[in-house]
PDB file of C-alpha atoms in Angstrom:
ATOM      1  CA  MET A  14      31.439 197.336 -47.982  1.00  0.00           C
ATOM      2  CA  PHE A  15      34.943 198.744 -48.367  1.00  0.00           C
ATOM      3  CA  ILE A  16      37.686 196.164 -49.021  1.00  0.00           C
ATOM      4  CA  GLU A  17      40.761 198.286 -49.782  1.00  0.00           C
ATOM      5  CA  GLN A  18      42.162 201.219 -51.717  1.00  0.00           C
ATOM      6  CA  ARG A  19      44.647 200.621 -54.557  1.00  0.00           C
ATOM      7  CA  THR A  20      46.580 202.671 -57.090  1.00  0.00           C
ATOM      8  CA  VAL A  21      45.931 201.719 -60.719  1.00  0.00           C
ATOM      9  CA  SER A  22      49.092 200.317 -62.302  1.00  0.00           C
ATOM     10  CA  ARG A  23      50.494 201.533 -65.607  1.00  0.00           C
ATOM     11  CA  LYS A  24      49.832 197.965 -66.833  1.00  0.00           C
ATOM     12  CA  THR A  25      46.088 197.906 -66.061  1.00  0.00           C
ATOM     13  CA  PRO A  26      44.947 199.574 -69.325  1.00  0.00           C
ATOM     14  CA  LYS A  27      46.962 196.999 -71.266  1.00  0.00           C
ATOM     15  CA  ASP A  28      45.977 193.800 -69.445  1.00  0.00           C
ATOM     16  CA  GLY A  29      42.719 194.636 -67.627  1.00  0.00           C
ATOM     17  CA  LYS A  30      44.151 193.539 -64.264  1.00  0.00           C
ATOM     18  CA  LEU A  31      44.000 195.537 -61.039  1.00  0.00           C
ATOM     19  CA  GLU A  32      46.400 194.206 -58.410  1.00  0.00           C
ATOM     20  CA  ILE A  33      44.843 193.601 -54.997  1.00  0.00           C
ATOM     21  CA  SER A  34      46.207 192.263 -51.713  1.00  0.00           C
ATOM     22  CA  ALA A  35      46.064 188.599 -50.736  1.00  0.00           C
ATOM     23  CA  ALA A  36      43.634 189.548 -47.949  1.00  0.00           C
ATOM     24  CA  ALA A  37      41.323 191.279 -50.454  1.00  0.00           C
ATOM     25  CA  ALA A  38      41.509 188.274 -52.800  1.00  0.00           C
ATOM     26  CA  ALA A  39      40.513 185.983 -49.925  1.00  0.00           C
ATOM     27  CA  ARG A  40      37.490 188.169 -49.147  1.00  0.00           C
ATOM     28  CA  LEU A  41      36.461 188.369 -52.813  1.00  0.00           C
ATOM     29  CA  GLY A  42      36.770 184.599 -53.291  1.00  0.00           C
ATOM     30  CA  ALA A  43      33.260 184.257 -51.887  1.00  0.00           C
ATOM     31  CA  LEU A  44      31.912 185.961 -55.047  1.00  0.00           C
ATOM     32  CA  GLY A  45      32.694 182.839 -57.065  1.00  0.00           C
ATOM     33  CA  GLU A  46      34.648 182.107 -60.218  1.00  0.00           C
ATOM     34  CA  SER A  47      33.083 184.950 -62.221  1.00  0.00           C
ATOM     35  CA  PHE A  48      31.150 187.840 -60.731  1.00  0.00           C
ATOM     36  CA  PRO A  49      29.502 191.141 -61.718  1.00  0.00           C
ATOM     37  CA  LEU A  50      31.739 194.215 -61.646  1.00  0.00           C
ATOM     38  CA  ARG A  51      30.681 197.835 -61.786  1.00  0.00           C
ATOM     39  CA  THR A  52      32.834 200.923 -62.244  1.00  0.00           C
ATOM     40  CA  GLU A  53      31.702 204.535 -62.479  1.00  0.00           C
ATOM     41  CA  SER A  54      31.391 204.213 -66.254  1.00  0.00           C
ATOM     42  CA  SER A  55      30.808 200.518 -67.033  1.00  0.00           C
ATOM     43  CA  GLN A  56      29.354 197.206 -65.971  1.00  0.00           C
ATOM     44  CA  GLY A  57      30.676 193.778 -66.827  1.00  0.00           C
ATOM     45  CA  ARG A  58      32.040 190.561 -65.412  1.00  0.00           C
ATOM     46  CA  ALA A  59      35.305 189.918 -63.610  1.00  0.00           C
ATOM     47  CA  GLN A  60      37.285 187.096 -62.111  1.00  0.00           C
ATOM     48  CA  LEU A  61      40.152 186.748 -59.674  1.00  0.00           C
ATOM     49  CA  HIS A  62      43.554 185.957 -61.141  1.00  0.00           C
ATOM     50  CA  VAL A  63      46.622 184.692 -59.274  1.00  0.00           C
ATOM     51  CA  MET A  64      50.117 184.840 -60.731  1.00  0.00           C
ATOM     52  CA  SER A  65      53.248 183.207 -59.334  1.00  0.00           C
ATOM     53  CA  CYS A  66      56.194 185.581 -59.455  1.00  0.00           C
ATOM     54  CA  THR A  67      59.833 186.051 -58.459  1.00  0.00           C
ATOM     55  CA  CYS A  68      60.027 189.864 -58.530  1.00  0.00           C
ATOM     56  CA  ASP A  69      61.734 191.904 -55.805  1.00  0.00           C
ATOM     57  CA  LYS A  70      58.513 192.113 -53.761  1.00  0.00           C
ATOM     58  CA  GLY A  71      58.941 188.508 -52.601  1.00  0.00           C
ATOM     59  CA  THR A  72      60.666 187.016 -49.601  1.00  0.00           C
ATOM     60  CA  ALA A  73      64.286 185.863 -49.520  1.00  0.00           C
ATOM     61  CA  SER A  74      63.443 183.087 -51.991  1.00  0.00           C
ATOM     62  CA  ARG A  75      61.605 185.774 -54.034  1.00  0.00           C
ATOM     63  CA  GLU A  76      58.809 183.338 -54.953  1.00  0.00           C
ATOM     64  CA  HIS A  77      55.377 184.696 -54.083  1.00  0.00           C
ATOM     65  CA  LEU A  78      51.923 185.333 -55.523  1.00  0.00           C
ATOM     66  CA  HIS A  79      50.304 188.443 -56.967  1.00  0.00           C
ATOM     67  CA  HIS A  80      46.491 188.725 -56.836  1.00  0.00           C
ATOM     68  CA  PHE A  81      44.354 190.599 -59.356  1.00  0.00           C
ATOM     69  CA  VAL A  82      40.785 191.427 -60.298  1.00  0.00           C
ATOM     70  CA  GLU A  83      40.664 190.896 -64.058  1.00  0.00           C
ATOM     71  CA  SER A  84      38.083 192.383 -66.425  1.00  0.00           C
ATOM     72  CA  GLU A  85      37.990 194.084 -69.805  1.00  0.00           C
ATOM     73  CA  ILE A  86      36.252 197.094 -68.266  1.00  0.00           C
ATOM     74  CA  LEU A  87      39.272 197.749 -66.036  1.00  0.00           C
ATOM     75  CA  ARG A  88      41.251 198.743 -69.139  1.00  0.00           C
ATOM     76  CA  ALA A  89      39.476 202.121 -68.915  1.00  0.00           C
ATOM     77  CA  LEU A  90      41.044 202.937 -65.525  1.00  0.00           C
ATOM     78  CA  GLU A  91      43.662 205.682 -65.568  1.00  0.00           C
ATOM     79  CA  PRO A  92      47.145 204.699 -64.326  1.00  0.00           C
ATOM     80  CA  GLY A  93      48.146 206.423 -61.098  1.00  0.00           C
ATOM     81  CA  THR A  94      44.548 206.914 -59.992  1.00  0.00           C
ATOM     82  CA  ASP A  95      43.590 205.710 -56.517  1.00  0.00           C
ATOM     83  CA  VAL A  96      40.503 203.500 -56.554  1.00  0.00           C
ATOM     84  CA  ARG A  97      38.339 201.936 -53.877  1.00  0.00           C
ATOM     85  CA  VAL A  98      37.596 198.229 -54.139  1.00  0.00           C
ATOM     86  CA  ALA A  99      34.319 197.363 -52.399  1.00  0.00           C
ATOM     87  CA  LEU A 100      31.511 194.857 -52.311  1.00  0.00           C
ATOM     88  CA  ASP A 101      28.616 196.614 -54.031  1.00  0.00           C
ATOM     89  CA  ASP A 102      25.993 197.134 -51.316  1.00  0.00           C
ATOM     90  CA  ALA A 103      23.434 198.163 -53.953  1.00  0.00           C
ATOM     91  CA  HIS A 104      23.985 194.910 -55.889  1.00  0.00           C
ATOM     92  CA  PRO A 105      24.747 191.994 -53.519  1.00  0.00           C
ATOM     93  CA  GLY A 106      27.267 189.531 -54.932  1.00  0.00           C
ATOM     94  CA  SER A 107      28.892 192.254 -57.068  1.00  0.00           C
ATOM     95  CA  LEU A 108      32.146 194.171 -56.906  1.00  0.00           C
ATOM     96  CA  LEU A 109      32.420 197.957 -57.186  1.00  0.00           C
ATOM     97  CA  ILE A 110      35.625 199.725 -58.212  1.00  0.00           C
ATOM     98  CA  GLU A 111      35.403 203.506 -58.115  1.00  0.00           C
ATOM     99  CA  ARG A 112      37.721 206.501 -57.902  1.00  0.00           C
ATOM    100  CA  ALA A 113      38.799 207.144 -54.326  1.00  0.00           C
ATOM    101  CA  PRO A 114      37.678 210.457 -52.816  1.00  0.00           C
ATOM    102  CA  GLY A 115      40.347 213.105 -53.370  1.00  0.00           C
ATOM    103  CA  SER A 116      41.975 211.189 -56.237  1.00  0.00           C
ATOM    104  CA  ASP A 117      42.196 213.547 -59.199  1.00  0.00           C
TER     105      ASP A 117
END
């Protein structure tokens, strides 16, 4: 089940975190504290991570939250690539992150 499409950050290979929207994080919260994650080339475990921030993306007070899926296997994602974040229909209770169609 499709959740959202994201562009892999230049930071993802360094920290293993893929930023997702607050709405996506809320939907993925049902997977629990740690959950199975599958990409096109790997399988592992992931967790949600929330970071308080004051970057320019925030409101007038600038304080806001960033939401991430965090996993060592996400370090293999290529920056600038569009990926689809989805609940893995083939493996209930798992997350699937795969290259978006047309993303080369």
